[in-house]
mmCIF file of C-alpha atoms and ligand atoms in Angstrom:
data_model
loop_
_atom_site.group_PDB
_atom_site.id
_atom_site.type_symbol
_atom_site.label_atom_id
_atom_site.label_comp_id
_atom_site.label_asym_id
_atom_site.label_seq_id
_atom_site.Cartn_x
_atom_site.Cartn_y
_atom_site.Cartn_z
ATOM 1 C CA UNK A 135 43.831 -1.949 3.499
ATOM 2 C CA UNK A 136 42.788 -0.376 0.318
ATOM 3 C CA UNK A 137 39.047 -0.646 0.029
ATOM 4 C CA UNK A 138 37.216 -2.675 -2.980
ATOM 5 C CA UNK A 139 34.067 -1.331 -4.233
ATOM 6 C CA UNK A 140 31.625 1.324 -3.098
ATOM 7 C CA UNK A 141 30.386 -0.472 -0.065
ATOM 8 C CA UNK A 142 33.762 -0.838 1.561
ATOM 9 C CA UNK A 143 34.817 2.742 0.389
ATOM 10 C CA UNK A 144 31.742 4.405 1.598
ATOM 11 C CA UNK A 145 30.351 1.909 4.610
ATOM 12 C CA UNK A 146 29.724 4.771 7.280
ATOM 13 C CA UNK A 147 27.309 6.505 4.556
ATOM 14 C CA UNK A 148 25.385 3.482 3.584
ATOM 15 C CA UNK A 149 22.693 1.210 5.372
ATOM 16 C CA UNK A 150 25.102 -1.840 5.824
ATOM 17 C CA UNK A 151 26.264 -3.448 8.959
ATOM 18 C CA UNK A 152 28.694 -6.306 9.902
ATOM 19 C CA UNK A 153 25.812 -8.511 9.205
ATOM 20 C CA UNK A 154 25.578 -7.478 5.418
ATOM 21 C CA UNK A 155 27.454 -9.747 2.821
ATOM 22 C CA UNK A 156 29.362 -7.630 0.471
ATOM 23 C CA UNK A 157 28.641 -8.512 -3.002
ATOM 24 C CA UNK A 158 31.126 -6.591 -4.922
ATOM 25 C CA UNK A 159 32.989 -6.709 -8.408
ATOM 26 C CA UNK A 160 35.041 -3.508 -7.626
ATOM 27 C CA UNK A 161 32.451 -1.034 -8.724
ATOM 28 C CA UNK A 162 33.166 2.861 -8.266
ATOM 29 C CA UNK A 163 36.371 4.735 -8.010
ATOM 30 C CA UNK A 164 35.929 5.562 -11.620
ATOM 31 C CA UNK A 165 38.000 8.347 -13.376
ATOM 32 C CA UNK A 166 37.110 11.954 -13.487
ATOM 33 C CA UNK A 167 39.120 13.137 -16.574
ATOM 34 C CA UNK A 168 39.540 16.724 -17.489
ATOM 35 C CA UNK A 169 38.438 17.202 -21.211
ATOM 36 C CA UNK A 170 40.113 19.805 -23.160
ATOM 37 C CA UNK A 171 38.938 21.090 -26.632
ATOM 38 C CA UNK A 172 35.301 20.171 -26.297
ATOM 39 C CA UNK A 173 34.067 23.426 -24.616
ATOM 40 C CA UNK A 174 35.859 26.887 -25.189
ATOM 41 C CA UNK A 175 38.624 27.569 -22.642
ATOM 42 C CA UNK A 176 36.489 29.892 -20.731
ATOM 43 C CA UNK A 177 34.758 26.607 -19.037
ATOM 44 C CA UNK A 178 36.251 23.864 -17.143
ATOM 45 C CA UNK A 179 34.913 20.502 -18.099
ATOM 46 C CA UNK A 180 35.382 17.403 -16.518
ATOM 47 C CA UNK A 181 33.925 13.788 -17.550
ATOM 48 C CA UNK A 182 32.940 11.336 -14.919
ATOM 49 C CA UNK A 183 33.599 7.963 -16.718
ATOM 50 C CA UNK A 184 31.152 5.524 -15.514
ATOM 51 C CA UNK A 185 31.593 3.073 -18.469
ATOM 52 C CA UNK A 186 34.673 2.139 -16.344
ATOM 53 C CA UNK A 187 32.499 0.233 -13.854
ATOM 54 C CA UNK A 188 32.667 -3.825 -13.992
ATOM 55 C CA UNK A 189 29.709 -4.172 -16.246
ATOM 56 C CA UNK A 190 30.207 -0.921 -18.245
ATOM 57 C CA UNK A 191 27.787 1.456 -16.525
ATOM 58 C CA UNK A 192 26.767 3.214 -13.275
ATOM 59 C CA UNK A 193 24.413 0.807 -12.345
ATOM 60 C CA UNK A 194 26.864 -1.087 -10.779
ATOM 61 C CA UNK A 195 27.269 1.191 -7.642
ATOM 62 C CA UNK A 196 23.721 0.753 -6.612
ATOM 63 C CA UNK A 197 23.660 -2.837 -7.751
ATOM 64 C CA UNK A 198 26.113 -3.879 -5.204
ATOM 65 C CA UNK A 199 24.071 -2.672 -2.486
ATOM 66 C CA UNK A 200 20.756 -3.747 -3.821
ATOM 67 C CA UNK A 201 21.977 -7.345 -4.088
ATOM 68 C CA UNK A 202 24.025 -7.293 -0.977
ATOM 69 C CA UNK A 203 20.872 -6.177 1.142
ATOM 70 C CA UNK A 204 18.724 -8.742 -0.887
ATOM 71 C CA UNK A 205 21.035 -11.581 0.091
ATOM 72 C CA UNK A 206 21.170 -10.266 3.546
ATOM 73 C CA UNK A 207 17.352 -10.406 3.842
ATOM 74 C CA UNK A 208 17.540 -14.063 2.458
ATOM 75 C CA UNK A 209 16.229 -13.333 -1.166
ATOM 76 C CA UNK A 210 16.779 -16.185 -3.603
ATOM 77 C CA UNK A 211 16.367 -14.392 -6.717
ATOM 78 C CA UNK A 212 16.607 -10.765 -8.127
ATOM 79 C CA UNK A 213 14.183 -9.324 -10.810
ATOM 80 C CA UNK A 214 14.300 -6.274 -12.651
ATOM 81 C CA UNK A 215 12.830 -4.329 -15.834
ATOM 82 C CA UNK A 216 15.445 -2.877 -17.829
ATOM 83 C CA UNK A 217 16.513 -0.977 -21.083
ATOM 84 C CA UNK A 218 19.629 -3.066 -20.762
ATOM 85 C CA UNK A 219 22.349 -1.790 -18.512
ATOM 86 C CA UNK A 220 20.441 -2.658 -15.332
ATOM 87 C CA UNK A 221 19.795 -6.064 -16.602
ATOM 88 C CA UNK A 222 23.562 -6.604 -17.427
ATOM 89 C CA UNK A 223 24.327 -5.301 -13.859
ATOM 90 C CA UNK A 224 21.571 -7.347 -11.949
ATOM 91 C CA UNK A 225 22.703 -10.566 -13.809
ATOM 92 C CA UNK A 226 26.509 -9.902 -12.878
ATOM 93 C CA UNK A 227 25.899 -9.167 -9.279
ATOM 94 C CA UNK A 228 23.580 -12.061 -9.214
ATOM 95 C CA UNK A 229 26.179 -14.441 -10.470
ATOM 96 C CA UNK A 230 28.699 -13.031 -7.978
ATOM 97 C CA UNK A 231 26.097 -13.661 -5.182
ATOM 98 C CA UNK A 232 25.209 -17.090 -6.599
ATOM 99 C CA UNK A 233 21.634 -16.071 -6.640
ATOM 100 C CA UNK A 234 19.053 -16.013 -9.755
ATOM 101 C CA UNK A 235 18.462 -13.296 -11.817
ATOM 102 C CA UNK A 236 15.329 -12.475 -13.988
ATOM 103 C CA UNK A 237 15.523 -9.607 -16.225
ATOM 104 C CA UNK A 238 12.471 -8.218 -18.182
ATOM 105 C CA UNK A 239 13.207 -6.189 -21.317
ATOM 106 C CA UNK A 240 11.092 -4.559 -23.923
ATOM 107 C CA UNK A 241 11.529 -6.932 -27.073
ATOM 108 C CA UNK A 242 13.766 -5.528 -29.911
ATOM 109 C CA UNK A 243 14.604 -2.569 -27.947
ATOM 110 C CA UNK A 244 17.971 -3.292 -26.059
ATOM 111 C CA UNK A 245 21.295 -2.776 -27.163
ATOM 112 C CA UNK A 246 23.036 -6.165 -28.491
ATOM 113 C CA UNK A 247 25.906 -6.042 -26.134
ATOM 114 C CA UNK A 248 23.708 -5.714 -22.993
ATOM 115 C CA UNK A 249 21.665 -8.366 -23.731
ATOM 116 C CA UNK A 250 24.670 -10.662 -24.363
ATOM 117 C CA UNK A 251 25.886 -9.687 -20.939
ATOM 118 C CA UNK A 252 22.888 -10.630 -19.354
ATOM 119 C CA UNK A 253 22.740 -13.844 -21.305
ATOM 120 C CA UNK A 254 26.328 -15.118 -20.375
ATOM 121 C CA UNK A 255 25.906 -14.130 -16.801
ATOM 122 C CA UNK A 256 23.191 -16.723 -16.717
ATOM 123 C CA UNK A 257 19.999 -14.699 -16.244
ATOM 124 C CA UNK A 258 16.614 -15.571 -17.588
ATOM 125 C CA UNK A 259 15.804 -12.933 -20.151
ATOM 126 C CA UNK A 260 12.020 -12.371 -20.375
ATOM 127 C CA UNK A 261 11.162 -10.231 -23.620
ATOM 128 C CA UNK A 262 7.862 -8.593 -23.377
ATOM 129 C CA UNK A 263 5.762 -6.795 -26.150
ATOM 130 C CA UNK A 264 5.724 -3.401 -24.584
ATOM 131 C CA UNK A 265 8.026 -0.741 -23.541
ATOM 132 C CA UNK A 266 10.021 -0.375 -20.424
ATOM 133 C CA UNK A 267 7.308 1.352 -18.716
ATOM 134 C CA UNK A 268 5.135 -1.531 -19.090
ATOM 135 C CA UNK A 269 7.981 -4.036 -18.107
ATOM 136 C CA UNK A 270 8.570 -1.981 -14.826
ATOM 137 C CA UNK A 271 4.817 -2.116 -13.941
ATOM 138 C CA UNK A 272 4.640 -5.959 -14.380
ATOM 139 C CA UNK A 273 7.710 -6.618 -12.150
ATOM 140 C CA UNK A 274 6.522 -4.087 -9.505
ATOM 141 C CA UNK A 275 3.207 -5.917 -9.518
ATOM 142 C CA UNK A 276 4.748 -9.332 -9.187
ATOM 143 C CA UNK A 277 7.344 -8.502 -6.394
ATOM 144 C CA UNK A 278 4.879 -6.663 -4.212
ATOM 145 C CA UNK A 279 3.267 -10.135 -3.811
ATOM 146 C CA UNK A 280 6.610 -12.173 -3.706
ATOM 147 C CA UNK A 281 8.814 -11.140 -0.812
ATOM 148 C CA UNK A 282 11.560 -13.698 -1.457
ATOM 149 C CA UNK A 283 12.079 -12.188 -4.919
ATOM 150 C CA UNK A 284 14.127 -8.880 -4.672
ATOM 151 C CA UNK A 285 13.220 -6.091 -6.904
ATOM 152 C CA UNK A 286 16.593 -4.452 -7.943
ATOM 153 C CA UNK A 287 15.211 -1.451 -9.954
ATOM 154 C CA UNK A 288 15.989 2.081 -8.697
ATOM 155 C CA UNK A 289 12.572 1.998 -7.076
ATOM 156 C CA UNK A 290 14.605 -0.069 -4.525
ATOM 157 C CA UNK A 291 16.047 2.609 -2.054
ATOM 158 C CA UNK A 292 19.262 0.671 -1.943
ATOM 159 C CA UNK A 293 20.050 1.244 -5.513
ATOM 160 C CA UNK A 294 19.895 5.173 -4.918
ATOM 161 C CA UNK A 295 21.961 4.782 -1.765
ATOM 162 C CA UNK A 296 24.781 3.105 -3.691
ATOM 163 C CA UNK A 297 24.556 5.315 -6.591
ATOM 164 C CA UNK A 298 25.040 8.449 -4.570
ATOM 165 C CA UNK A 299 28.800 7.509 -3.921
ATOM 166 C CA UNK A 300 29.359 8.771 -7.493
ATOM 167 C CA UNK A 301 28.828 12.575 -5.994
ATOM 168 C CA UNK A 302 31.033 11.721 -2.957
ATOM 169 C CA UNK A 303 33.576 10.564 -5.520
ATOM 170 C CA UNK A 304 33.225 13.880 -7.596
ATOM 171 C CA UNK A 305 33.822 16.058 -4.348
ATOM 172 C CA UNK A 306 36.483 13.685 -3.241
ATOM 173 C CA UNK A 307 38.451 14.071 -6.498
ATOM 174 C CA UNK A 308 37.780 17.999 -6.929
ATOM 175 C CA UNK A 309 37.960 18.837 -3.389
ATOM 176 C CA UNK A 310 34.844 20.770 -4.030
ATOM 177 C CA UNK A 311 31.536 20.528 -5.508
ATOM 178 C CA UNK A 312 31.423 21.640 -9.252
ATOM 179 C CA UNK A 313 29.105 24.686 -10.390
ATOM 180 C CA UNK A 314 27.152 22.057 -12.753
ATOM 181 C CA UNK A 315 26.659 18.542 -12.896
ATOM 182 C CA UNK A 316 24.999 17.262 -16.268
ATOM 183 C CA UNK A 317 23.624 13.848 -16.702
ATOM 184 C CA UNK A 318 21.027 11.726 -18.890
ATOM 185 C CA UNK A 319 17.809 11.084 -17.185
ATOM 186 C CA UNK A 320 15.565 8.185 -18.026
ATOM 187 C CA UNK A 321 13.826 6.458 -15.146
ATOM 188 C CA UNK A 322 15.251 9.485 -12.972
ATOM 189 C CA UNK A 323 16.725 7.399 -10.192
ATOM 190 C CA UNK A 324 20.473 8.655 -10.875
ATOM 191 C CA UNK A 325 19.845 12.258 -11.072
ATOM 192 C CA UNK A 326 18.004 11.904 -7.414
ATOM 193 C CA UNK A 327 20.901 9.770 -6.128
ATOM 194 C CA UNK A 328 23.445 12.331 -7.264
ATOM 195 C CA UNK A 329 21.511 15.027 -5.496
ATOM 196 C CA UNK A 330 21.235 13.069 -2.251
ATOM 197 C CA UNK A 331 25.102 12.441 -2.313
ATOM 198 C CA UNK A 332 25.933 16.131 -2.758
ATOM 199 C CA UNK A 333 23.222 17.218 0.046
ATOM 200 C CA UNK A 334 24.699 14.583 2.377
ATOM 201 C CA UNK A 335 28.582 15.895 1.900
ATOM 202 C CA UNK A 336 27.240 19.358 2.136
ATOM 203 C CA UNK A 337 25.350 18.903 5.359
ATOM 204 C CA UNK A 338 28.621 17.183 6.747
ATOM 205 C CA UNK A 339 30.833 20.283 5.748
ATOM 206 C CA UNK A 340 32.871 18.203 3.128
ATOM 207 C CA UNK A 341 31.549 20.532 0.307
ATOM 208 C CA UNK A 342 30.815 24.154 0.863
ATOM 209 C CA UNK A 343 28.290 24.235 -2.054
ATOM 210 C CA UNK A 344 25.905 22.112 -3.968
ATOM 211 C CA UNK A 345 25.746 21.807 -7.934
ATOM 212 C CA UNK A 346 23.125 22.983 -10.356
ATOM 213 C CA UNK A 347 21.777 19.647 -11.628
ATOM 214 C CA UNK A 348 21.227 19.661 -15.350
ATOM 215 C CA UNK A 349 19.018 16.730 -16.452
ATOM 216 C CA UNK A 350 19.193 15.545 -20.179
ATOM 217 C CA UNK A 351 16.507 13.508 -21.983
ATOM 218 C CA UNK A 352 16.076 12.498 -25.557
ATOM 219 C CA UNK A 353 13.478 14.468 -27.421
ATOM 220 C CA UNK A 354 11.223 11.494 -28.262
ATOM 221 C CA UNK A 355 11.357 10.635 -24.654
ATOM 222 C CA UNK A 356 11.154 13.603 -22.628
ATOM 223 C CA UNK A 357 8.535 13.478 -20.090
ATOM 224 C CA UNK A 358 10.328 15.833 -17.574
ATOM 225 C CA UNK A 359 11.800 18.371 -19.916
ATOM 226 C CA UNK A 360 8.219 18.784 -21.323
ATOM 227 C CA UNK A 361 6.220 18.160 -18.195
ATOM 228 C CA UNK A 362 4.013 15.481 -19.659
ATOM 229 C CA UNK A 363 4.136 11.558 -19.836
ATOM 230 C CA UNK A 364 5.028 10.114 -23.021
ATOM 231 C CA UNK A 365 2.992 6.954 -24.139
ATOM 232 C CA UNK A 366 5.220 5.851 -26.937
ATOM 233 C CA UNK A 367 8.860 7.095 -26.143
ATOM 234 C CA UNK A 368 11.139 7.039 -29.168
ATOM 235 C CA UNK A 369 14.762 7.633 -29.611
ATOM 236 C CA UNK A 370 17.911 5.908 -30.687
ATOM 237 C CA UNK A 371 19.338 6.171 -27.169
ATOM 238 C CA UNK A 372 17.471 2.863 -25.898
ATOM 239 C CA UNK A 373 18.885 3.179 -22.599
ATOM 240 C CA UNK A 374 16.618 6.334 -21.737
ATOM 241 C CA UNK A 375 13.653 5.256 -24.086
ATOM 242 C CA UNK A 376 11.245 5.885 -21.064
ATOM 243 C CA UNK A 377 8.191 7.846 -20.931
ATOM 244 C CA UNK A 378 6.995 7.519 -17.188
ATOM 245 C CA UNK A 379 9.924 7.802 -15.108
ATOM 246 C CA UNK A 380 9.431 6.137 -11.704
ATOM 247 C CA UNK A 381 11.412 8.524 -9.701
ATOM 248 C CA UNK A 382 10.158 11.628 -11.563
ATOM 249 C CA UNK A 383 9.032 12.955 -8.436
ATOM 250 C CA UNK A 384 12.407 12.820 -6.590
ATOM 251 C CA UNK A 385 14.156 13.963 -9.705
ATOM 252 C CA UNK A 386 11.774 17.002 -10.044
ATOM 253 C CA UNK A 387 12.379 17.826 -6.302
ATOM 254 C CA UNK A 388 16.269 17.600 -6.741
ATOM 255 C CA UNK A 389 16.581 19.688 -9.940
ATOM 256 C CA UNK A 390 14.353 22.386 -8.217
ATOM 257 C CA UNK A 391 16.220 22.374 -4.919
ATOM 258 C CA UNK A 392 19.585 22.614 -6.944
ATOM 259 C CA UNK A 393 18.239 25.396 -9.128
ATOM 260 C CA UNK A 394 18.912 23.402 -12.258
ATOM 261 C CA UNK A 395 16.777 22.313 -15.072
ATOM 262 C CA UNK A 396 15.643 19.395 -17.460
ATOM 263 C CA UNK A 397 16.295 19.743 -21.319
ATOM 264 C CA UNK A 398 15.738 17.667 -24.324
ATOM 265 C CA UNK A 399 18.262 16.926 -26.788
ATOM 266 C CA UNK A 400 17.795 15.296 -30.169
ATOM 267 C CA UNK A 401 19.315 11.986 -31.504
ATOM 268 C CA UNK A 402 21.194 13.912 -34.145
ATOM 269 C CA UNK A 403 22.690 16.130 -31.312
ATOM 270 C CA UNK A 404 23.381 12.901 -29.379
ATOM 271 C CA UNK A 405 25.217 11.173 -32.211
ATOM 272 C CA UNK A 406 27.300 14.259 -32.880
ATOM 273 C CA UNK A 407 28.462 14.338 -29.357
ATOM 274 C CA UNK A 408 29.233 10.788 -29.170
ATOM 275 C CA UNK A 409 31.509 11.330 -32.228
ATOM 276 C CA UNK A 410 33.197 14.402 -31.094
ATOM 277 C CA UNK A 411 33.906 12.756 -27.452
ATOM 278 C CA UNK A 412 35.437 9.734 -29.023
ATOM 279 C CA UNK A 413 37.745 11.780 -31.448
ATOM 280 C CA UNK A 414 38.717 14.410 -28.757
ATOM 281 C CA UNK A 415 38.996 12.215 -25.686
ATOM 282 C CA UNK A 416 39.503 8.527 -26.694
ATOM 283 C CA UNK A 417 36.308 7.696 -24.651
ATOM 284 C CA UNK A 418 33.265 5.700 -26.345
ATOM 285 C CA UNK A 419 30.348 6.562 -24.391
ATOM 286 C CA UNK A 420 26.990 5.082 -25.090
ATOM 287 C CA UNK A 421 24.369 7.364 -26.933
ATOM 288 C CA UNK A 422 22.388 8.176 -23.988
ATOM 289 C CA UNK A 423 25.551 9.230 -22.052
ATOM 290 C CA UNK A 424 26.181 11.675 -25.068
ATOM 291 C CA UNK A 425 22.979 13.376 -24.261
ATOM 292 C CA UNK A 426 24.421 15.663 -21.337
ATOM 293 C CA UNK A 427 27.513 16.373 -23.475
ATOM 294 C CA UNK A 428 25.400 17.249 -26.446
ATOM 295 C CA UNK A 429 23.291 19.659 -24.032
ATOM 296 C CA UNK A 430 26.263 21.270 -22.278
ATOM 297 C CA UNK A 431 27.771 21.893 -25.758
ATOM 298 C CA UNK A 432 24.478 23.616 -26.812
ATOM 299 C CA UNK A 433 24.181 25.602 -23.701
ATOM 300 C CA UNK A 434 27.720 26.741 -23.655
ATOM 301 C CA UNK A 435 27.484 27.989 -27.083
ATOM 302 C CA UNK A 436 24.062 29.929 -26.571
ATOM 303 C CA UNK A 437 25.521 31.662 -23.522
ATOM 304 C CA UNK A 438 23.219 29.998 -21.027
ATOM 305 C CA UNK A 439 26.010 28.487 -19.090
ATOM 306 C CA UNK A 440 27.978 31.205 -17.291
ATOM 307 C CA UNK A 441 31.713 31.505 -18.463
ATOM 308 C CA UNK A 442 34.326 30.656 -15.654
ATOM 309 C CA UNK A 443 32.032 27.877 -14.511
ATOM 310 C CA UNK A 444 33.068 24.330 -13.758
ATOM 311 C CA UNK A 445 31.060 21.527 -15.259
ATOM 312 C CA UNK A 446 30.900 17.805 -14.507
ATOM 313 C CA UNK A 447 29.276 15.628 -17.266
ATOM 314 C CA UNK A 448 28.617 12.175 -16.264
ATOM 315 C CA UNK A 449 29.215 9.538 -19.028
ATOM 316 C CA UNK A 450 26.922 6.804 -17.623
ATOM 317 C CA UNK A 451 27.921 3.938 -19.781
ATOM 318 C CA UNK A 452 30.147 2.319 -22.290
ATOM 319 C CA UNK A 453 29.394 2.846 -26.059
ATOM 320 C CA UNK A 454 30.809 -0.709 -27.043
ATOM 321 C CA UNK A 455 27.522 -2.243 -25.420
ATOM 322 C CA UNK A 456 25.921 -0.981 -28.483
ATOM 323 C CA UNK A 457 27.566 -1.672 -31.843
ATOM 324 C CA UNK A 458 24.689 -0.872 -34.119
ATOM 325 C CA UNK A 459 24.718 2.811 -32.789
ATOM 326 C CA UNK A 460 28.527 2.736 -33.380
ATOM 327 C CA UNK A 461 28.060 1.767 -36.887
ATOM 328 C CA UNK A 462 25.718 4.666 -37.594
ATOM 329 C CA UNK A 463 29.117 6.801 -37.567
ATOM 330 C CA UNK A 464 30.126 5.261 -40.776
ATOM 331 C CA UNK A 465 33.865 4.943 -41.643
ATOM 332 C CA UNK A 466 33.736 1.637 -43.389
ATOM 333 C CA UNK A 467 36.863 -0.454 -43.875
ATOM 334 C CA UNK A 468 39.255 0.197 -46.491
ATOM 335 C CA UNK A 469 39.770 -2.696 -49.242
ATOM 336 C CA UNK A 470 42.425 -4.943 -48.177
ATOM 337 C CA UNK A 471 45.878 -4.790 -49.786
ATOM 338 C CA UNK A 472 48.767 -6.959 -50.384
ATOM 339 C CA UNK A 473 51.563 -7.267 -47.770
ATOM 340 C CA UNK A 474 53.925 -5.490 -50.144
ATOM 341 C CA UNK A 475 51.693 -2.709 -50.622
ATOM 342 C CA UNK A 476 51.540 -2.005 -46.753
ATOM 343 C CA UNK A 477 54.961 0.135 -46.821
ATOM 344 C CA UNK A 478 53.358 2.348 -49.386
ATOM 345 C CA UNK A 479 50.243 2.948 -47.399
ATOM 346 C CA UNK A 480 52.204 3.765 -44.248
ATOM 347 C CA UNK A 481 54.489 5.955 -46.293
ATOM 348 C CA UNK A 482 51.709 8.082 -47.407
ATOM 349 C CA UNK A 483 50.370 8.497 -43.612
ATOM 350 C CA UNK A 484 54.060 9.289 -42.681
ATOM 351 C CA UNK A 485 54.025 12.329 -45.114
ATOM 352 C CA UNK A 486 50.868 13.761 -43.793
HETATM 353 N N1 F0G B 785 22.426 6.344 -18.794
HETATM 354 C C1 F0G B 785 22.277 4.994 -19.219
HETATM 355 C C2 F0G B 785 23.600 4.365 -19.776
HETATM 356 C C3 F0G B 785 21.370 4.174 -18.606
HETATM 357 O O1 F0G B 785 21.385 2.839 -18.865
HETATM 358 C C4 F0G B 785 20.128 4.722 -18.005
HETATM 359 C C5 F0G B 785 19.289 3.892 -17.474
HETATM 360 C C6 F0G B 785 20.319 6.208 -17.631
HETATM 361 C C7 F0G B 785 21.507 6.965 -18.338
HETATM 362 C C8 F0G B 785 19.280 6.886 -16.928
HETATM 363 O O2 F0G B 785 19.417 6.803 -15.464
HETATM 364 O O3 F0G B 785 17.186 5.652 -15.303
HETATM 365 O O4 F0G B 785 18.562 6.589 -13.404
HETATM 366 O O5 F0G B 785 17.420 8.226 -14.818
HETATM 367 N N2 F0G B 785 18.951 2.832 -17.692
HETATM 368 C C9 F0G B 785 17.966 1.936 -17.024
HETATM 369 C C10 F0G B 785 18.055 0.432 -17.399
HETATM 370 C C11 F0G B 785 16.543 2.363 -17.286
HETATM 371 O O6 F0G B 785 17.204 -0.457 -17.361
HETATM 372 O O7 F0G B 785 19.333 -0.119 -17.709
HETATM 373 P P1 F0G B 785 18.149 6.804 -14.797
#
């Protein structure tokens, strides 16, 4: 039978048993698309399109496992701190499980679409006067004293276990590991999860090599790229506006073992890459997801990326969640015209 969702697809690699209720929305199995025209032809560029997940981000891979295991353990409510995508995902999987979700978000710092998702899925939304790092500290403190409330941030080990399936999919699709894997880094869980997935496939003999991991942060929120925690992280890429990544130690280890690196990219570079991506491929990725593309474009230009190499860029989330950022690209609507004038307008285009 066709497996639905990452737990069914990769059960033998995950901490599940026949006693685990599988709470799924059909996450995973996302497209790996070859992108021509973004990098010079001496590189091979693939895009892992994680916006195709059920709630529009990679978070669903980890959330299916975290919520399934929480239900198995008898938890009645799920709680997380979030810059938006985790909140949307937790709310959706809690709804699917018939459980409560409480999401704690920094006030005025979450994309409108993400908040709207959490709201319609029925989550309680708690807005705090503080940033993501402060929100996470508060929920960690609370859940450490309330065992029936499951913390579903990526400090929950089931989140990373579910998210490592994306690395499996990349190798399954290519038939080998790429030379480089580039992705945005915020709280630093996902890069750690990818590394675990690549290492496990390598150890099992399913991939001869492991990729160099390239982690990209926003210049105003780049604690791993600069080596210093950031008290007041600032970037338009609100998903990765994080100054003290909870899994920073795991991410540093993963990048070191893979002989990769962390880099910072500016908001302007991300915006340019987001627009280029949309026009060249038809994909609208969110601004944070454009960080690794912006970075890879820069590294290819500067010669830091060896010609002849194969690069996978992970596009972690869907751009439609953040209409305020899309509007920064301009392109106002033309004035409306009469029905009679339509033919003339089309005629002009046909002659171009
Ligand atoms: N890309 C997107 C679209 C994200 O939403 C996030 C994190 C990341 C990248 C970074 O992943 O934290 O594992 O390093 N979003 C979290 C949230 C923090 O609350 O939705 P990470």
